């Protein structure tokens, strides 16, 4: 029988629902903006759409599953594992999308003349497909055997039972901390983040070198091009910074759990780290709206075309009907 939800759990669920209500519409707006605006159809924005899809899934799928895990229902082991794995898939998808965006910005400033011939829509689509395939493989690794099932079976055998056991579904109950730290963090999170840091440092270095060149008046176009690239690169580097800021605390807590089993981590810190990871999905549309002019223009266009004008039309229709009466 399910335990009644405590006041603390109710507060947790409320915050999670609020994050989902911001994240899902915001990222759908990003996808919508790219779809309707021709100026947002290049490779970078295709990778941003892939990132937005992952963020929509966090709000629509991961957060509801996280709420279920927080309540702690009684389930079969692999059922609980299936509930826990989507967050691993979507985290990896976000990281690889950010890495693809970083590489794309590097190519834009390193080989601007040959960029369009190298980064075609077809190649961008293949890169996105590869990112998602790798994400599923990394995120579903616990389903292939790297989990806590054997540990729990040994415990069950000590109790003299061989029947299919039912567990209280919690993330750490089914997901191995060795997997989370050695494989997920040390292989698929930390190295890509460090690589992206190096790529953006090189991007800023290349852009500044070009902007510092004082050539003839014919250099106006390159100056304009690299000035625009600098603004976009700063915005996307901010997205990367927010991602690292949101996800590293939880991974640090996982490392403490693995390397210092006797250390007691306050539950409130764990919840704050979880809120940061989920809240990151709601941050990106805000960054795009305030930092990237093309997105800001597309968002205003959507608002005026589909929401603002409809409101005005409805108000006008109501006024006319009242006048007719």
PDB file of N, CA, C and O in Angstrom, residues 25 56-58 66 74 77 88 94 115 125-126 156 188 210 224 268 286 324:
ATOM      1  N   UNK A  25       6.750  24.311 -22.644  1.00  0.00           N
ATOM      2  CA  UNK A  25       6.344  25.340 -23.612  1.00  0.00           C
ATOM      3  C   UNK A  25       7.530  26.134 -24.169  1.00  0.00           C
ATOM      4  O   UNK A  25       7.558  26.471 -25.354  1.00  0.00           O
ATOM      5  N   UNK A  56      12.483  19.199 -23.876  1.00  0.00           N
ATOM      6  CA  UNK A  56      11.033  18.946 -23.819  1.00  0.00           C
ATOM      7  C   UNK A  56      10.775  17.596 -23.147  1.00  0.00           C
ATOM      8  O   UNK A  56       9.883  17.461 -22.300  1.00  0.00           O
ATOM      9  N   UNK A  57      11.573  16.593 -23.524  1.00  0.00           N
ATOM     10  CA  UNK A  57      11.411  15.246 -22.949  1.00  0.00           C
ATOM     11  C   UNK A  57      11.709  15.247 -21.452  1.00  0.00           C
ATOM     12  O   UNK A  57      11.089  14.485 -20.697  1.00  0.00           O
ATOM     13  N   UNK A  58      12.647  16.096 -21.010  1.00  0.00           N
ATOM     14  CA  UNK A  58      12.925  16.204 -19.571  1.00  0.00           C
ATOM     15  C   UNK A  58      11.666  16.685 -18.840  1.00  0.00           C
ATOM     16  O   UNK A  58      11.257  16.124 -17.823  1.00  0.00           O
ATOM     17  N   UNK A  66      10.582  11.219 -12.293  1.00  0.00           N
ATOM     18  CA  UNK A  66      11.314  11.578 -11.064  1.00  0.00           C
ATOM     19  C   UNK A  66      10.344  11.710  -9.891  1.00  0.00           C
ATOM     20  O   UNK A  66      10.671  11.331  -8.758  1.00  0.00           O
ATOM     21  N   UNK A  74       6.230   0.430  -5.040  1.00  0.00           N
ATOM     22  CA  UNK A  74       6.739  -0.945  -5.003  1.00  0.00           C
ATOM     23  C   UNK A  74       6.646  -1.523  -6.421  1.00  0.00           C
ATOM     24  O   UNK A  74       5.554  -1.632  -6.982  1.00  0.00           O
ATOM     25  N   UNK A  77      12.169  -5.085 -10.307  1.00  0.00           N
ATOM     26  CA  UNK A  77      13.461  -4.428 -10.489  1.00  0.00           C
ATOM     27  C   UNK A  77      13.583  -3.744 -11.849  1.00  0.00           C
ATOM     28  O   UNK A  77      13.932  -2.555 -11.935  1.00  0.00           O
ATOM     29  N   UNK A  88      19.183   9.384 -18.001  1.00  0.00           N
ATOM     30  CA  UNK A  88      20.554   9.125 -18.459  1.00  0.00           C
ATOM     31  C   UNK A  88      20.655   9.333 -19.964  1.00  0.00           C
ATOM     32  O   UNK A  88      21.632   9.910 -20.463  1.00  0.00           O
ATOM     33  N   UNK A  94      21.835  15.751 -24.488  1.00  0.00           N
ATOM     34  CA  UNK A  94      22.092  17.184 -24.324  1.00  0.00           C
ATOM     35  C   UNK A  94      23.584  17.489 -24.434  1.00  0.00           C
ATOM     36  O   UNK A  94      23.989  18.455 -25.089  1.00  0.00           O
ATOM     37  N   UNK A 115      32.930  26.300 -45.118  1.00  0.00           N
ATOM     38  CA  UNK A 115      31.992  25.788 -44.110  1.00  0.00           C
ATOM     39  C   UNK A 115      30.722  25.200 -44.741  1.00  0.00           C
ATOM     40  O   UNK A 115      30.326  24.080 -44.426  1.00  0.00           O
ATOM     41  N   UNK A 125      22.159  16.207 -40.141  1.00  0.00           N
ATOM     42  CA  UNK A 125      21.137  15.222 -39.749  1.00  0.00           C
ATOM     43  C   UNK A 125      21.786  13.910 -39.312  1.00  0.00           C
ATOM     44  O   UNK A 125      21.359  13.292 -38.322  1.00  0.00           O
ATOM     45  N   UNK A 126      22.828  13.495 -40.032  1.00  0.00           N
ATOM     46  CA  UNK A 126      23.552  12.263 -39.670  1.00  0.00           C
ATOM     47  C   UNK A 126      24.219  12.432 -38.298  1.00  0.00           C
ATOM     48  O   UNK A 126      24.183  11.522 -37.460  1.00  0.00           O
ATOM     49  N   UNK A 156      19.033 -11.130  -1.296  1.00  0.00           N
ATOM     50  CA  UNK A 156      17.834 -11.958  -1.229  1.00  0.00           C
ATOM     51  C   UNK A 156      18.175 -13.409  -0.886  1.00  0.00           C
ATOM     52  O   UNK A 156      17.480 -14.053  -0.095  1.00  0.00           O
ATOM     53  N   UNK A 188      31.576   9.991 -20.155  1.00  0.00           N
ATOM     54  CA  UNK A 188      30.602  10.598 -21.062  1.00  0.00           C
ATOM     55  C   UNK A 188      30.105  11.980 -20.645  1.00  0.00           C
ATOM     56  O   UNK A 188      29.310  12.577 -21.366  1.00  0.00           O
ATOM     57  N   UNK A 210      40.847  37.677 -35.727  1.00  0.00           N
ATOM     58  CA  UNK A 210      40.279  38.252 -36.949  1.00  0.00           C
ATOM     59  C   UNK A 210      39.780  39.676 -36.719  1.00  0.00           C
ATOM     60  O   UNK A 210      39.958  40.551 -37.569  1.00  0.00           O
ATOM     61  N   UNK A 224      32.259  42.260 -39.868  1.00  0.00           N
ATOM     62  CA  UNK A 224      30.844  42.076 -39.538  1.00  0.00           C
ATOM     63  C   UNK A 224      30.539  40.601 -39.257  1.00  0.00           C
ATOM     64  O   UNK A 224      29.832  40.258 -38.307  1.00  0.00           O
ATOM     65  N   UNK A 268      18.775  17.808   1.599  1.00  0.00           N
ATOM     66  CA  UNK A 268      18.409  19.067   0.941  1.00  0.00           C
ATOM     67  C   UNK A 268      19.373  19.390  -0.197  1.00  0.00           C
ATOM     68  O   UNK A 268      18.977  19.919  -1.243  1.00  0.00           O
ATOM     69  N   UNK A 286      15.270  30.888 -22.429  1.00  0.00           N
ATOM     70  CA  UNK A 286      15.436  32.235 -21.883  1.00  0.00           C
ATOM     71  C   UNK A 286      16.728  32.860 -22.410  1.00  0.00           C
ATOM     72  O   UNK A 286      16.770  34.031 -22.786  1.00  0.00           O
ATOM     73  N   UNK A 324     -23.650  45.330 -31.741  1.00  0.00           N
ATOM     74  CA  UNK A 324     -24.804  44.868 -32.536  1.00  0.00           C
ATOM     75  C   UNK A 324     -26.019  44.646 -31.675  1.00  0.00           C
ATOM     76  O   UNK A 324     -27.166  44.850 -32.114  1.00  0.00           O
TER      77      UNK A 324
END
